[in-house]
Amino acid sequence: MGAGTADGGGAIGRITNARLADGRHVDISLVDGTISAVDPAGRRGSGESGGPGRGRDGSSAGELDVGGWLLLPAMAEPHAHLDKALTADLVPNPAGDLLGAIEAWVAASAAGRIDRDGIVDRAVTAMEMLAVRGVTAVRTHVNVGEGYGASAVEAVHEARDRIGGLLAVQTVGLVQSPLTGDAGAGNRVALEQAIAAGVGLVGGCPHLEPDGPAMLDYVVGVAAEVGLPLDLHVDETLEPSMLTLRDYALRVIDRGFANGAAASHCVSLGMQPPEVQHEVAALVAEAGIAVFALPQTNLFLQSRGIATGPPRGLTAVDALLDAGATVGAGGDNVQDPFNLVGRSDPLETAALMVMAGHRSPEVAYDMVSNAPRRAMGLAPVTFQPGDPADFVAIDAPTLRAAIADAPMSRRTIRAGRLVASCDQTTTIHR
Ligand SMILES: [Zn+2]
C-alpha cells in the first residue's frame, strides 16, 4: 500500500482513502486549514483505491491519497530542549545522572563548545526530525541565565524562523537557579532579557532553588505581570521530601493565575504514598496545571546506583488522571547529556507510557497528541468539521501497531498542507 506524495507546501483540498483509528474508511475535505467534512471513502467521487504507485506523481492537485494508511491526530511535543538537542557526543556525561548532565553542560558552555551557529543548526535538524515523524507543534525549554542572558533563546528563535511553517514552536525561558536572593540577581536580569527576546512562557526549576516557595512566588508574579503562561520543571528527583508541586498549585490557585500553567517531570509525586498523591493531584487539577510525564529522560537519569527495585521515575499518572488533571507525555532530551538516545518520535514516548506507565495504546496516544495540544493552547483534532487539519498518516494497521512498530512511512499534514513525507523501504532477501 502506498500514500500519495502531493507537492509539499500546497494546500490540500481533500485527503482520500484514509482509515481512522476507530476503523472508519474516509475521505476528509479541508478548507482554510480546517476540516470541512468527513465522508465515507469514495462518496464524493474519484474515490478509487490508492494502492502502491498512485500518487507518486498522481495525487491530483489539491488532493492527497493516503493509500489506506491510518490517519491520526498530529502529534505534539510538549517538552523539548532544542538548544541542547543532538549534543551527546559534544558534551559527554560520564556520571549519567541529572547533576552530571548539568555540570557537563556548564563545562561545555564555559569551554566555548556550545556556539550560536551550532545551536541553530542542531535545533533545525531536531525540528525536522519531529516534523517527519508527525509532530506539528513543539514546546521547547531554552536555557536562560547570568553570563549568557537570552542568547540561546535568540538562537532557537533563529532556527524557528529558518524552518518557517514546518511546525508551531513555543519557547520557554528556562531560567537557571538560583532566582531569588542576592545570588539570583543575574538570573533575574536574564529572565527579563528572555521575555524581551520574545519567549512565549516563563520556566524554571523550583526544586533546584535554595528557597523553592520564594522562587515560585517570583515566577508566578513575573508571569502574571507580563501576561505569559508558566511551564516549570518540577521535582525532578526521587526524593519524596522534595514536593514543590503542591506549593506551585497553591500559588496558582491563591493568586488566581489564569495565563495557563504546566508542570513537567513531577517525579517525586510518584514516590509519595497514595493519600499524598491524591491530595496533591486534586490541587493540580483545581489549579488547571497540565502535567507532562517525561519517561525517556526520567528513565535515563533517575535511579542510578539503586541496585534493587529501582523506581521508574514517572509521575503519579493514575492519581493525576483520577483527579481530572490534564496529563501529556513528552520526549524531553534527545541525544544530549541528559539522555544519550531518543529519536524525536512521540511514538517512542507513547510506547513507554504503555510499557512503563501502564496506559492503553489509546490513552498513550492521546498523551502525545490531543492532550498536549490542549495544554499548549491548540485545538484538539477529533475529526469533526471545524477541527484543525493537523494529521499524521502512517502505514500501520492499527493505533496499537503504529505505537509498537513506529514505521517510518508517514505523511505529516499541518494546517491543511503536506509538510513532511517519509517512506520506509524493506526488502527481505531469501
Ligand atoms: Zn526538560
Short mmCIF file of C-alpha atoms in Angstrom, two decimals, residues 1-426:
data_model
loop_
_atom_site.label_atom_id
_atom_site.label_comp_id
_atom_site.label_asym_id
_atom_site.label_seq_id
_atom_site.Cartn_x
_atom_site.Cartn_y
_atom_site.Cartn_z
CA MET A 1 0.00 0.00 0.00
CA GLY A 2 1.26 3.47 -0.65
CA ALA A 3 0.43 7.05 0.00
CA GLY A 4 0.49 9.91 -2.42
CA THR A 5 3.18 12.49 -2.30
CA ALA A 6 1.48 15.73 -3.19
CA ASP A 7 3.71 18.68 -3.80
CA GLY A 8 4.91 19.95 -0.45
CA GLY A 9 3.53 23.22 0.71
CA GLY A 10 0.42 23.25 -1.45
CA ALA A 11 -2.95 23.44 0.22
CA ILE A 12 -4.76 20.11 0.28
CA GLY A 13 -8.45 20.28 -0.55
CA ARG A 14 -9.14 16.67 0.26
CA ILE A 15 -7.41 13.71 1.89
CA THR A 16 -8.71 10.50 0.37
CA ASN A 17 -8.60 6.82 1.26
CA ALA A 18 -7.76 7.27 4.94
CA ARG A 19 -8.51 4.90 7.78
CA LEU A 20 -9.23 6.35 11.19
CA ALA A 21 -8.28 4.65 14.46
CA ASP A 22 -11.92 3.66 15.00
CA GLY A 23 -11.86 1.68 11.74
CA ARG A 24 -13.80 4.11 9.51
CA HIS A 25 -12.55 4.40 5.92
CA VAL A 26 -12.96 8.05 4.98
CA ASP A 27 -12.23 11.00 2.73
CA ILE A 28 -11.70 14.29 4.53
CA SER A 29 -12.43 17.65 2.93
CA LEU A 30 -10.38 20.63 4.07
CA VAL A 31 -10.98 24.35 3.80
CA ASP A 32 -8.56 27.01 5.03
CA GLY A 33 -6.57 24.59 7.14
CA THR A 34 -9.54 23.05 8.89
CA ILE A 35 -11.78 20.03 8.37
CA SER A 36 -14.95 20.87 6.47
CA ALA A 37 -16.39 17.35 6.06
CA VAL A 38 -15.64 13.72 6.82
CA ASP A 39 -17.32 11.29 4.39
CA PRO A 40 -17.18 7.55 3.76
CA ALA A 41 -14.34 6.92 1.30
CA GLY A 42 -15.33 7.35 -2.32
CA ARG A 43 -18.70 9.00 -1.69
CA ARG A 44 -17.74 12.25 -3.41
CA GLY A 45 -16.19 10.63 -6.48
CA SER A 46 -12.62 9.93 -7.57
CA GLY A 47 -12.55 7.52 -4.70
CA GLU A 48 -10.62 4.79 -6.41
CA SER A 49 -8.34 2.88 -4.11
CA GLY A 50 -4.90 4.38 -3.79
CA GLY A 51 -2.55 1.48 -3.59
CA PRO A 52 1.08 1.38 -4.50
CA GLY A 53 2.29 3.82 -7.06
CA ARG A 54 -0.67 6.08 -7.38
CA GLY A 55 0.16 9.48 -6.19
CA ARG A 56 3.92 9.33 -6.54
CA ASP A 57 3.07 11.81 -9.18
CA GLY A 58 -0.61 11.08 -9.35
CA SER A 59 -2.39 12.66 -6.44
CA SER A 60 -4.47 15.23 -8.19
CA ALA A 61 -3.79 18.84 -7.41
CA GLY A 62 -5.10 19.67 -4.00
CA GLU A 63 -5.82 16.03 -3.20
CA LEU A 64 -3.71 13.69 -1.11
CA ASP A 65 -4.44 9.98 -1.44
CA VAL A 66 -3.03 8.30 1.67
CA GLY A 67 -3.50 4.85 0.23
CA GLY A 68 -5.45 3.36 3.10
CA TRP A 69 -2.94 4.37 5.74
CA LEU A 70 -4.00 5.14 9.28
CA LEU A 71 -4.78 8.85 9.74
CA LEU A 72 -4.26 10.11 13.29
CA PRO A 73 -4.34 13.48 15.01
CA ALA A 74 -0.93 15.08 14.54
CA MET A 75 1.39 14.63 17.47
CA ALA A 76 2.57 17.45 19.69
CA GLU A 77 5.84 17.53 21.60
CA PRO A 78 5.12 19.42 24.84
CA HIS A 79 8.62 19.29 26.29
CA ALA A 80 11.82 19.54 24.28
CA HIS A 81 15.23 21.18 24.72
CA LEU A 82 16.11 22.27 21.21
CA ASP A 83 19.14 24.26 22.41
CA LYS A 84 20.69 21.05 23.74
CA ALA A 85 19.44 18.53 21.17
CA LEU A 86 21.94 16.24 19.45
CA THR A 87 24.96 17.18 21.61
CA ALA A 88 25.57 13.75 23.18
CA ASP A 89 28.97 13.40 21.53
CA LEU A 90 29.90 17.05 22.05
CA VAL A 91 29.00 17.08 25.76
CA PRO A 92 29.77 13.74 27.44
CA ASN A 93 28.12 12.91 30.78
CA PRO A 94 30.12 10.06 32.34
CA ALA A 95 28.15 10.19 35.61
CA GLY A 96 24.90 9.63 33.74
CA ASP A 97 22.71 11.40 36.29
CA LEU A 98 21.00 14.80 36.38
CA LEU A 99 23.77 16.57 38.27
CA GLY A 100 26.35 15.07 35.93
CA ALA A 101 24.38 16.31 32.92
CA ILE A 102 24.02 19.83 34.33
CA GLU A 103 27.73 20.01 35.20
CA ALA A 104 28.73 18.65 31.79
CA TRP A 105 26.60 21.29 30.09
CA VAL A 106 28.03 24.13 32.18
CA ALA A 107 31.59 22.94 31.50
CA ALA A 108 31.00 22.63 27.75
CA SER A 109 29.44 26.10 27.63
CA ALA A 110 32.35 27.61 29.58
CA ALA A 111 34.81 25.91 27.22
CA GLY A 112 33.09 27.50 24.23
CA ARG A 113 31.87 24.24 22.74
CA ILE A 114 28.26 25.48 22.50
CA ASP A 115 28.13 28.30 19.99
CA ARG A 116 25.19 30.07 18.45
CA ASP A 117 25.54 28.62 14.94
CA GLY A 118 25.73 25.12 16.35
CA ILE A 119 22.57 25.62 18.39
CA VAL A 120 20.72 26.96 15.34
CA ASP A 121 21.81 24.11 13.07
CA ARG A 122 21.05 21.36 15.60
CA ALA A 123 17.69 22.90 16.53
CA VAL A 124 16.70 22.97 12.85
CA THR A 125 17.68 19.31 12.50
CA ALA A 126 15.78 18.37 15.67
CA MET A 127 12.65 20.16 14.42
CA GLU A 128 12.90 18.38 11.07
CA MET A 129 13.18 15.08 12.96
CA LEU A 130 9.99 15.94 14.82
CA ALA A 131 8.12 17.08 11.71
CA VAL A 132 8.92 13.99 9.66
CA ARG A 133 7.61 11.82 12.49
CA GLY A 134 4.26 13.57 12.55
CA VAL A 135 4.69 16.43 15.04
CA THR A 136 3.15 19.79 14.14
CA ALA A 137 3.76 21.66 17.40
CA VAL A 138 6.66 21.69 19.83
CA ARG A 139 7.25 23.47 23.13
CA THR A 140 10.93 23.85 23.89
CA HIS A 141 12.59 24.97 27.08
CA VAL A 142 15.68 27.07 26.41
CA ASN A 143 18.41 27.82 28.94
CA VAL A 144 18.47 31.40 30.20
CA GLY A 145 20.95 32.64 32.79
CA GLU A 146 23.57 35.00 34.08
CA GLY A 147 26.52 35.37 31.76
CA TYR A 148 24.76 34.39 28.53
CA GLY A 149 21.38 36.02 29.05
CA ALA A 150 18.93 35.12 26.31
CA SER A 151 21.50 34.19 23.64
CA ALA A 152 20.26 30.57 23.39
CA VAL A 153 16.67 31.84 23.08
CA GLU A 154 17.73 34.06 20.20
CA ALA A 155 19.43 31.09 18.53
CA VAL A 156 16.33 28.91 18.86
CA HIS A 157 14.17 31.74 17.52
CA GLU A 158 16.52 31.98 14.53
CA ALA A 159 16.06 28.24 13.98
CA ARG A 160 12.29 28.72 14.24
CA ASP A 161 12.46 31.43 11.58
CA ARG A 162 14.53 29.15 9.38
CA ILE A 163 12.03 26.26 9.43
CA GLY A 164 9.14 28.56 8.54
CA GLY A 165 5.74 26.93 8.81
CA LEU A 166 7.03 23.39 9.34
CA LEU A 167 5.65 23.30 12.85
CA ALA A 168 4.44 25.62 15.60
CA VAL A 169 7.21 26.42 18.08
CA GLN A 170 6.66 27.68 21.64
CA THR A 171 9.73 28.75 23.64
CA VAL A 172 10.01 28.66 27.42
CA GLY A 173 12.65 30.71 29.22
CA LEU A 174 14.25 28.02 31.39
CA VAL A 175 15.89 30.36 33.86
CA GLN A 176 18.80 28.95 35.82
CA SER A 177 18.86 28.68 39.59
CA PRO A 178 19.06 30.48 41.92
CA LEU A 179 16.46 33.04 41.00
CA THR A 180 15.96 34.58 44.42
CA GLY A 181 18.22 36.42 46.85
CA ASP A 182 21.41 38.32 46.07
CA ALA A 183 22.84 35.32 44.22
CA GLY A 184 19.85 35.32 41.87
CA ALA A 185 20.18 38.92 40.66
CA GLY A 186 21.96 37.98 37.42
CA ASN A 187 19.48 35.24 36.61
CA ARG A 188 16.55 37.59 37.24
CA VAL A 189 18.05 40.02 34.72
CA ALA A 190 18.49 37.15 32.27
CA LEU A 191 14.83 36.21 32.63
CA GLU A 192 13.89 39.80 31.79
CA GLN A 193 16.12 39.56 28.73
CA ALA A 194 14.40 36.33 27.66
CA ILE A 195 10.99 37.96 28.00
CA ALA A 196 12.23 40.91 25.95
CA ALA A 197 13.54 38.41 23.36
CA GLY A 198 10.03 37.06 22.98
CA VAL A 199 9.79 33.77 24.87
CA GLY A 200 6.24 32.51 24.98
CA LEU A 201 6.38 31.13 28.51
CA VAL A 202 8.23 31.54 31.79
CA GLY A 203 10.12 28.49 33.09
CA GLY A 204 12.48 27.48 35.86
CA CYS A 205 13.21 24.72 38.37
CA PRO A 206 11.83 25.30 41.88
CA HIS A 207 13.30 22.02 43.16
CA LEU A 208 16.82 23.28 42.38
CA GLU A 209 16.30 26.54 44.30
CA PRO A 210 17.58 27.25 47.79
CA ASP A 211 14.12 28.66 48.55
CA GLY A 212 11.58 26.96 46.27
CA PRO A 213 8.47 28.73 47.64
CA ALA A 214 10.11 32.15 47.22
CA MET A 215 11.12 31.25 43.66
CA LEU A 216 7.54 30.18 42.91
CA ASP A 217 6.24 33.48 44.29
CA TYR A 218 8.65 35.27 41.99
CA VAL A 219 7.92 33.43 38.75
CA VAL A 220 4.14 33.43 39.26
CA GLY A 221 4.39 37.18 39.87
CA VAL A 222 6.54 37.81 36.79
CA ALA A 223 4.34 35.68 34.53
CA ALA A 224 1.21 37.42 35.80
CA GLU A 225 2.77 40.84 35.26
CA VAL A 226 3.91 40.19 31.67
CA GLY A 227 0.87 38.11 30.69
CA LEU A 228 2.68 34.83 29.93
CA PRO A 229 1.89 31.23 30.91
CA LEU A 230 4.19 29.15 33.10
CA ASP A 231 5.84 25.80 32.39
CA LEU A 232 8.18 24.70 35.17
CA HIS A 233 10.50 21.74 35.62
CA VAL A 234 9.08 20.39 38.88
CA ASP A 235 10.51 17.89 41.36
CA GLU A 236 12.85 16.06 39.00
CA THR A 237 14.01 13.84 41.85
CA LEU A 238 13.09 10.59 43.55
CA GLU A 239 13.48 12.29 46.95
CA PRO A 240 9.96 12.37 48.43
CA SER A 241 10.71 15.25 50.82
CA MET A 242 11.01 17.49 47.75
CA LEU A 243 7.45 18.34 46.71
CA THR A 244 7.28 21.81 45.24
CA LEU A 245 4.33 20.77 43.05
CA ARG A 246 1.97 21.39 45.99
CA ASP A 247 3.48 24.87 46.53
CA TYR A 248 3.12 25.61 42.81
CA ALA A 249 -0.53 24.56 42.70
CA LEU A 250 -1.40 26.54 45.83
CA ARG A 251 0.14 29.70 44.40
CA VAL A 252 -1.68 29.35 41.09
CA ILE A 253 -4.97 28.88 42.98
CA ASP A 254 -4.40 31.57 45.61
CA ARG A 255 -3.30 34.20 43.10
CA GLY A 256 -5.97 33.31 40.58
CA PHE A 257 -3.23 32.92 37.99
CA ALA A 258 -5.11 32.36 34.74
CA ASN A 259 -2.47 32.61 31.99
CA GLY A 260 -2.01 28.83 31.81
CA ALA A 261 0.33 26.62 33.79
CA ALA A 262 2.19 23.38 33.25
CA ALA A 263 4.47 21.22 35.35
CA SER A 264 6.97 18.88 33.74
CA HIS A 265 8.52 15.76 35.32
CA CYS A 266 6.86 15.74 38.80
CA VAL A 267 8.93 12.63 39.58
CA SER A 268 8.72 12.84 43.37
CA LEU A 269 4.90 12.82 43.23
CA GLY A 270 5.27 9.23 42.10
CA MET A 271 7.24 8.47 45.28
CA GLN A 272 4.50 9.66 47.65
CA PRO A 273 2.02 7.45 49.50
CA PRO A 274 -1.35 7.28 47.72
CA GLU A 275 -3.08 9.74 50.04
CA VAL A 276 -0.47 12.42 49.33
CA GLN A 277 -0.62 11.72 45.60
CA HIS A 278 -4.38 12.19 45.61
CA GLU A 279 -4.26 15.32 47.76
CA VAL A 280 -1.65 16.99 45.53
CA ALA A 281 -3.27 15.74 42.32
CA ALA A 282 -6.56 17.33 43.41
CA LEU A 283 -4.76 20.67 43.89
CA VAL A 284 -3.07 20.32 40.49
CA ALA A 285 -6.43 19.68 38.84
CA GLU A 286 -8.05 22.59 40.68
CA ALA A 287 -5.18 24.86 39.62
CA GLY A 288 -5.56 23.75 35.99
CA ILE A 289 -1.89 22.78 35.84
CA ALA A 290 -1.16 20.38 32.99
CA VAL A 291 1.42 17.74 33.88
CA PHE A 292 3.88 16.38 31.33
CA ALA A 293 5.34 12.97 32.09
CA LEU A 294 8.77 12.56 30.51
CA PRO A 295 9.58 8.85 30.54
CA GLN A 296 12.72 8.80 28.39
CA THR A 297 14.83 11.23 30.37
CA ASN A 298 13.47 10.14 33.74
CA LEU A 299 14.26 6.50 33.00
CA PHE A 300 17.74 7.53 31.86
CA LEU A 301 18.67 9.92 34.69
CA GLN A 302 16.84 8.60 37.74
CA SER A 303 17.63 5.56 39.90
CA ARG A 304 21.33 5.46 39.07
CA GLY A 305 23.11 3.28 41.62
CA ILE A 306 19.92 1.73 43.03
CA ALA A 307 20.59 -1.98 42.61
CA THR A 308 17.35 -3.34 43.99
CA GLY A 309 13.93 -2.30 42.76
CA PRO A 310 14.93 0.94 41.03
CA PRO A 311 11.89 3.24 40.68
CA ARG A 312 10.82 4.12 37.15
CA GLY A 313 10.93 7.84 37.81
CA LEU A 314 7.48 8.50 36.39
CA THR A 315 4.99 10.84 37.96
CA ALA A 316 1.78 9.59 39.63
CA VAL A 317 -0.20 9.24 36.40
CA ASP A 318 -3.12 7.33 37.95
CA ALA A 319 -3.70 9.86 40.71
CA LEU A 320 -3.45 12.80 38.31
CA LEU A 321 -5.91 11.29 35.83
CA ASP A 322 -8.27 10.27 38.65
CA ALA A 323 -8.27 13.87 39.84
CA GLY A 324 -9.14 15.12 36.35
CA ALA A 325 -5.80 16.78 35.61
CA THR A 326 -4.53 17.05 32.04
CA VAL A 327 -1.60 14.66 31.59
CA GLY A 328 0.55 14.74 28.50
CA ALA A 329 3.82 12.99 27.74
CA GLY A 330 6.94 14.36 26.11
CA GLY A 331 10.33 13.25 24.86
CA ASP A 332 12.36 15.84 26.80
CA ASN A 333 16.01 15.34 25.88
CA VAL A 334 17.13 13.86 22.58
CA GLN A 335 20.71 12.61 22.26
CA ASP A 336 22.27 15.03 24.69
CA PRO A 337 23.96 14.64 28.10
CA PHE A 338 20.53 14.29 29.77
CA ASN A 339 19.56 11.36 27.53
CA LEU A 340 22.08 9.79 25.17
CA VAL A 341 19.44 8.23 22.96
CA GLY A 342 15.92 9.18 21.88
CA ARG A 343 14.78 9.72 18.29
CA SER A 344 12.36 12.66 18.44
CA ASP A 345 9.43 10.31 17.94
CA PRO A 346 6.42 10.73 20.23
CA LEU A 347 5.52 7.14 19.30
CA GLU A 348 8.57 6.14 21.36
CA THR A 349 7.16 8.20 24.24
CA ALA A 350 3.73 6.62 23.75
CA ALA A 351 5.28 3.14 23.79
CA LEU A 352 6.96 3.94 27.10
CA MET A 353 3.66 5.20 28.50
CA VAL A 354 2.25 1.79 27.57
CA MET A 355 5.19 -0.24 28.92
CA ALA A 356 6.36 1.80 31.91
CA GLY A 357 3.27 3.94 32.52
CA HIS A 358 0.70 1.15 32.04
CA ARG A 359 -1.66 3.16 29.83
CA SER A 360 -3.70 1.69 26.99
CA PRO A 361 -2.43 2.50 23.49
CA GLU A 362 -5.40 4.85 23.02
CA VAL A 363 -4.66 6.83 26.20
CA ALA A 364 -0.93 6.79 25.49
CA TYR A 365 -1.51 8.25 22.02
CA ASP A 366 -3.80 10.94 23.41
CA MET A 367 -0.94 11.85 25.79
CA VAL A 368 1.32 12.64 22.81
CA SER A 369 -1.31 14.30 20.63
CA ASN A 370 -4.53 15.95 21.78
CA ALA A 371 -3.71 16.20 25.50
CA PRO A 372 -0.55 18.26 24.90
CA ARG A 373 -2.31 20.19 22.12
CA ARG A 374 -4.93 21.31 24.63
CA ALA A 375 -2.26 22.15 27.21
CA MET A 376 -0.38 24.18 24.58
CA GLY A 377 -3.47 26.19 23.70
CA LEU A 378 -4.12 24.37 20.42
CA ALA A 379 -7.48 22.93 19.44
CA PRO A 380 -7.63 19.13 19.52
CA VAL A 381 -8.08 17.07 16.35
CA THR A 382 -11.18 14.89 16.73
CA PHE A 383 -12.10 14.52 13.03
CA GLN A 384 -15.07 16.84 13.32
CA PRO A 385 -15.79 19.73 10.95
CA GLY A 386 -14.02 22.82 12.21
CA ASP A 387 -11.09 20.92 13.70
CA PRO A 388 -7.58 21.89 12.63
CA ALA A 389 -6.29 19.87 9.67
CA ASP A 390 -3.21 18.66 11.54
CA PHE A 391 -2.66 14.95 10.94
CA VAL A 392 -0.13 12.21 10.61
CA ALA A 393 -0.79 9.42 8.13
CA ILE A 394 1.15 6.28 8.95
CA ASP A 395 1.48 2.88 7.28
CA ALA A 396 0.17 0.80 10.19
CA PRO A 397 -2.95 -1.38 10.53
CA THR A 398 -4.00 -0.14 13.99
CA LEU A 399 -3.09 2.50 16.55
CA ARG A 400 -1.55 -0.17 18.76
CA ALA A 401 0.57 -1.42 15.87
CA ALA A 402 1.63 2.14 15.00
CA ILE A 403 2.96 2.61 18.54
CA ALA A 404 4.55 -0.84 18.61
CA ASP A 405 6.29 -0.77 15.24
CA ALA A 406 6.61 3.00 14.71
CA PRO A 407 7.00 2.59 10.95
CA MET A 408 8.74 5.47 9.22
CA SER A 409 6.31 5.56 6.31
CA ARG A 410 4.47 8.73 7.30
CA ARG A 411 2.92 11.91 5.93
CA THR A 412 2.67 14.99 8.13
CA ILE A 413 -0.07 17.48 7.39
CA ARG A 414 -0.13 20.83 9.17
CA ALA A 415 -2.94 23.34 8.69
CA GLY A 416 -4.05 21.51 5.56
CA ARG A 417 -0.61 21.39 3.94
CA LEU A 418 1.72 18.46 3.44
CA VAL A 419 4.87 19.46 5.36
CA ALA A 420 6.87 16.23 5.55
CA SER A 421 6.98 12.80 3.92
CA CYS A 422 8.97 9.70 4.69
CA ASP A 423 8.89 6.24 3.11
CA GLN A 424 10.40 3.17 4.70
CA THR A 425 11.56 0.54 2.26
CA THR A 426 12.02 -3.04 3.41
#
